[in-house]
Short mmCIF file of C-alpha atoms in Angstrom, two decimals:
data_model
loop_
_atom_site.label_atom_id
_atom_site.label_comp_id
_atom_site.label_asym_id
_atom_site.label_seq_id
_atom_site.Cartn_x
_atom_site.Cartn_y
_atom_site.Cartn_z
CA GLY A 1 -15.67 -11.40 -3.97
CA ASP A 2 -13.31 -8.50 -4.80
CA HIS A 3 -11.47 -8.82 -8.12
CA PRO A 4 -8.91 -8.15 -9.34
CA LEU A 5 -7.29 -8.90 -5.98
CA ILE A 6 -3.54 -8.63 -5.39
CA VAL A 7 -2.15 -9.88 -2.07
CA GLN A 8 1.02 -8.17 -0.83
CA PHE A 9 3.75 -10.01 1.07
CA ALA A 10 6.80 -8.87 2.96
CA ALA A 11 9.44 -11.46 2.13
CA LYS A 12 13.21 -11.93 1.99
CA GLU A 13 13.52 -15.57 0.87
CA ALA A 14 12.42 -16.93 -2.49
CA GLN A 15 11.10 -20.27 -1.21
CA VAL A 16 9.18 -18.71 1.68
CA LEU A 17 7.55 -16.24 -0.71
CA CYS A 18 6.68 -19.06 -3.07
CA ASP A 19 5.16 -21.14 -0.25
CA ALA A 20 3.05 -18.17 0.90
CA ALA A 21 1.93 -17.44 -2.64
CA ARG A 22 0.88 -21.06 -3.10
CA ILE A 23 -1.53 -20.77 -0.16
CA ILE A 24 -3.36 -17.73 -1.51
CA CYS A 25 -3.23 -18.56 -5.24
CA PRO A 26 -6.74 -20.07 -5.32
CA PHE A 27 -8.19 -16.86 -3.89
CA ALA A 28 -6.23 -14.07 -5.60
CA ASP A 29 -5.22 -12.83 -9.03
CA GLY A 30 -1.59 -12.26 -8.08
CA ILE A 31 0.92 -11.34 -5.42
CA ASP A 32 2.89 -8.16 -4.77
CA LEU A 33 6.39 -8.07 -3.26
CA ASN A 34 6.77 -5.22 -0.75
CA CYS A 35 10.06 -3.43 -1.32
CA GLY A 36 8.84 -0.05 -0.15
CA CYS A 37 8.08 -0.14 3.59
CA PRO A 38 10.62 2.05 5.45
CA GLN A 39 9.52 1.19 9.00
CA ARG A 40 12.42 0.33 11.28
CA TRP A 41 11.13 -3.09 12.29
CA ALA A 42 10.79 -4.14 8.65
CA MET A 43 14.21 -2.80 7.70
CA SER A 44 15.91 -4.47 10.67
CA GLU A 45 14.37 -7.83 9.73
CA GLY A 46 15.46 -7.54 6.11
CA TYR A 47 12.02 -6.77 4.67
CA GLY A 48 10.49 -3.84 2.87
CA ALA A 49 12.54 -0.94 1.55
CA CYS A 50 15.92 -2.44 2.46
CA LEU A 51 15.36 -4.79 -0.51
CA ILE A 52 15.95 -1.94 -2.94
CA ASN A 53 19.61 -2.38 -2.04
CA LYS A 54 19.45 -6.10 -2.90
CA PRO A 55 18.47 -6.21 -6.57
CA GLU A 56 19.71 -9.77 -7.12
CA LEU A 57 17.59 -11.03 -4.22
CA VAL A 58 14.51 -9.24 -5.59
CA LYS A 59 15.19 -10.70 -9.00
CA ASP A 60 15.58 -14.20 -7.52
CA MET A 61 12.31 -13.98 -5.55
CA VAL A 62 10.30 -12.76 -8.51
CA ARG A 63 11.80 -15.31 -10.88
CA HIS A 64 11.24 -18.15 -8.40
CA VAL A 65 7.55 -17.37 -8.02
CA ARG A 66 7.07 -16.72 -11.73
CA ARG A 67 8.69 -19.97 -12.84
CA ASN A 68 7.42 -22.30 -10.15
CA LEU A 69 3.99 -21.03 -9.32
CA LEU A 70 2.48 -18.15 -11.27
CA PRO A 71 3.47 -18.31 -14.94
CA THR A 72 0.51 -16.18 -16.03
CA ALA A 73 -0.67 -14.34 -12.88
CA PHE A 74 0.14 -10.78 -11.85
CA ILE A 75 3.38 -10.26 -9.92
CA PRO A 76 3.90 -6.55 -9.28
CA CYS A 77 6.53 -4.99 -7.01
CA ASN A 78 6.70 -1.66 -5.24
CA PHE A 79 9.94 0.26 -4.68
CA ARG A 80 11.21 3.44 -3.10
CA ILE A 81 13.91 5.35 -4.95
CA HIS A 82 17.67 5.66 -4.32
CA GLU A 83 19.52 8.93 -3.97
CA ASP A 84 21.39 7.73 -7.05
CA LEU A 85 18.51 7.14 -9.44
CA LYS A 86 20.64 4.96 -11.71
CA ARG A 87 20.48 2.30 -9.00
CA THR A 88 16.68 2.43 -9.01
CA VAL A 89 16.55 2.12 -12.79
CA ASP A 90 18.88 -0.89 -12.60
CA LEU A 91 16.71 -2.46 -9.89
CA CYS A 92 13.54 -1.96 -11.92
CA GLN A 93 15.13 -3.38 -15.06
CA LYS A 94 16.29 -6.47 -13.16
CA ALA A 95 12.78 -6.94 -11.78
CA GLU A 96 11.33 -6.56 -15.27
CA ALA A 97 13.74 -9.18 -16.63
CA ALA A 98 12.64 -11.56 -13.86
CA GLY A 99 8.98 -11.28 -14.90
CA VAL A 100 7.41 -8.50 -12.85
CA SER A 101 4.01 -7.45 -14.24
CA TRP A 102 4.26 -3.78 -13.26
CA ILE A 103 6.18 -1.64 -10.77
CA THR A 104 4.78 0.88 -8.32
CA VAL A 105 7.29 3.60 -7.49
CA HIS A 106 7.00 5.62 -4.31
CA GLY A 107 8.87 8.79 -5.23
CA ARG A 108 10.80 9.12 -1.99
CA SER A 109 14.02 7.64 -0.65
CA ILE A 110 14.08 5.42 2.43
CA GLU A 111 15.05 8.37 4.62
CA GLU A 112 12.32 10.69 3.33
CA ARG A 113 8.93 10.83 5.03
CA HIS A 114 7.12 14.12 4.48
CA GLN A 115 9.31 15.68 1.81
CA PRO A 116 7.71 16.34 -1.61
CA VAL A 117 7.38 13.31 -3.87
CA HIS A 118 9.96 13.19 -6.68
CA TYR A 119 7.64 12.69 -9.63
CA ASP A 120 10.48 13.68 -11.95
CA ALA A 121 12.35 10.59 -10.73
CA ILE A 122 9.34 8.37 -11.45
CA LYS A 123 9.22 9.88 -14.94
CA ILE A 124 12.86 8.91 -15.57
CA ILE A 125 12.15 5.37 -14.40
CA LYS A 126 9.11 5.20 -16.67
CA GLN A 127 11.20 6.23 -19.65
CA SER A 128 13.62 3.37 -18.92
CA MET A 129 11.00 0.61 -18.74
CA SER A 130 8.65 -1.23 -21.07
CA ILE A 131 6.27 -2.54 -18.38
CA PRO A 132 3.61 -0.36 -16.70
CA ILE A 133 4.69 2.07 -13.98
CA VAL A 134 2.34 3.20 -11.21
CA ALA A 135 3.11 6.41 -9.29
CA ASN A 136 2.72 6.55 -5.52
CA GLY A 137 3.00 9.22 -2.85
CA ASP A 138 1.13 12.10 -1.18
CA ILE A 139 -2.36 11.30 -2.47
CA LYS A 140 -4.44 12.08 0.60
CA SER A 141 -7.78 13.12 -0.86
CA LEU A 142 -10.05 12.73 -3.87
CA LYS A 143 -8.83 16.10 -5.16
CA ASP A 144 -5.21 14.93 -4.87
CA ALA A 145 -6.12 11.79 -6.79
CA GLU A 146 -7.85 13.74 -9.55
CA ASN A 147 -4.93 16.16 -9.87
CA ASN A 148 -2.44 13.31 -9.98
CA VAL A 149 -4.39 11.43 -12.63
CA THR A 150 -3.93 14.41 -14.95
CA TYR A 151 -0.28 14.79 -13.99
CA CYS A 152 0.45 11.09 -14.39
CA PHE A 153 -1.34 10.96 -17.74
CA ASN A 154 0.99 13.66 -19.02
CA PHE A 155 3.98 11.59 -17.92
CA GLN A 156 2.38 8.42 -19.35
CA PHE A 157 2.26 6.56 -16.04
CA GLU A 158 -0.24 3.73 -16.17
CA GLY A 159 -1.83 4.51 -12.82
CA ILE A 160 -1.61 5.92 -9.33
CA MET A 161 -1.59 4.15 -5.97
CA VAL A 162 -3.08 5.54 -2.77
CA ALA A 163 -2.04 4.23 0.64
CA ARG A 164 -2.68 6.33 3.76
CA GLY A 165 -5.34 8.36 1.99
CA LEU A 166 -7.44 5.22 1.57
CA LEU A 167 -6.86 4.15 5.16
CA ALA A 168 -8.37 7.49 6.19
CA ASN A 169 -11.15 7.29 3.62
CA PRO A 170 -11.79 3.88 2.01
CA ALA A 171 -14.66 5.46 0.06
CA MET A 172 -12.40 7.98 -1.69
CA PHE A 173 -12.75 6.48 -5.15
CA ALA A 174 -16.53 6.32 -4.71
CA GLY A 175 -16.47 10.13 -4.72
CA TYR A 176 -16.42 10.96 -1.01
CA GLU A 177 -14.17 13.66 0.47
CA GLU A 178 -14.38 12.08 3.91
CA THR A 179 -15.41 8.67 5.20
CA PRO A 180 -19.20 8.25 5.12
CA PHE A 181 -20.83 6.57 8.10
CA GLN A 182 -22.07 3.77 5.84
CA CYS A 183 -18.43 2.88 5.14
CA ILE A 184 -17.75 2.70 8.88
CA GLN A 185 -20.82 0.51 9.34
CA ASP A 186 -19.66 -1.78 6.51
CA TRP A 187 -16.25 -2.18 8.16
CA VAL A 188 -17.84 -3.01 11.52
CA ASP A 189 -20.05 -5.64 9.85
CA ILE A 190 -17.13 -7.19 7.93
CA ALA A 191 -14.84 -7.23 10.97
CA LEU A 192 -17.45 -8.88 13.19
CA GLU A 193 -18.38 -11.42 10.54
CA HIS A 194 -14.81 -12.55 10.02
CA GLY A 195 -13.51 -12.26 13.58
CA THR A 196 -10.99 -9.49 12.84
CA PRO A 197 -8.54 -9.11 15.76
CA PHE A 198 -9.36 -6.11 17.95
CA THR A 199 -6.13 -4.21 17.27
CA CYS A 200 -6.73 -4.28 13.50
CA PHE A 201 -10.46 -3.55 13.89
CA HIS A 202 -9.84 -0.54 16.14
CA HIS A 203 -6.82 0.79 14.23
CA HIS A 204 -8.72 1.01 10.95
CA LEU A 205 -11.58 2.82 12.67
CA MET A 206 -9.10 5.31 14.14
CA TYR A 207 -7.90 6.09 10.62
CA MET A 208 -11.40 6.28 9.18
CA MET A 209 -12.70 8.61 11.91
CA GLU A 210 -9.68 10.92 11.95
CA ARG A 211 -11.32 13.65 9.86
CA ILE A 212 -14.84 13.38 11.25
CA THR A 213 -14.21 13.46 15.00
CA SER A 214 -13.14 16.25 17.34
CA LYS A 215 -9.86 16.25 19.25
CA GLN A 216 -11.70 15.41 22.45
CA GLU A 217 -13.58 12.54 20.79
CA LYS A 218 -10.30 11.11 19.53
CA LYS A 219 -8.86 11.14 23.06
CA VAL A 220 -11.72 8.92 24.19
CA PHE A 221 -12.14 6.68 21.15
CA ASN A 222 -8.46 5.97 20.54
CA VAL A 223 -7.89 4.48 23.99
CA LEU A 224 -10.85 2.10 23.95
CA SER A 225 -9.57 -1.39 24.67
CA SER A 226 -12.24 -3.88 23.58
CA THR A 227 -14.57 -4.58 20.70
CA SER A 228 -17.61 -4.20 22.94
CA ALA A 229 -16.39 -0.77 24.11
CA VAL A 230 -15.93 0.36 20.50
CA LEU A 231 -19.37 -0.91 19.50
CA ASP A 232 -21.00 0.86 22.47
CA TYR A 233 -19.20 4.11 21.58
CA LEU A 234 -20.26 3.97 17.93
CA ASN A 235 -23.85 3.21 18.93
CA ASP A 236 -24.04 5.92 21.58
CA HIS A 237 -22.42 8.68 19.50
CA TYR A 238 -23.39 7.83 15.91
CA GLY A 239 -26.23 5.34 16.11
CA LEU A 240 -24.16 2.68 14.35
#
């Protein structure tokens, strides 16, 4: 029931990506190719941010899906930046030529984690492209989002993307500074209704409760090992 809905895939083969996209096409408005994840497991398997060093492969995957499956649907990509920004501009231009709908740029290199986001680099990329550019990085709160909207408007970015900030507070864009208990209740209801695996169910709750629980509470909650234990904890402590 959520639209527009974009489903993101980690992929490194054009046909595999196309096959996956075919499965979800009836239920989504487009697919996103992940070229931004810097986690070691993803990099070692050839997924995520390592793809920024394989522009021809990215171009081939996008073109394959665009031509064979989604001639009119959304196909965005997300990239991290290179130390040599010319390489990032070249990558983005190749993706644009292949039919990408928009590009989300995380303004850090693969090696950078907590360093400041290079919004000046995203600005240079924007000036080199004719498709929309979305800025990503370091938006952890509603205030951050509001500040970045103004900043991005000045640079003529078409939007901002929030990642970890929304994991911690899925209700951010509804105006909340921290996760409301109703949001936690909604997640519990959704997870139980759809049979969400415990690890995913628990992990999202750990994110969502990070800012509203004490250090001692975290020590207890984060080591719970079953859905029933989590439900009992939430009921006993929060009446959920």
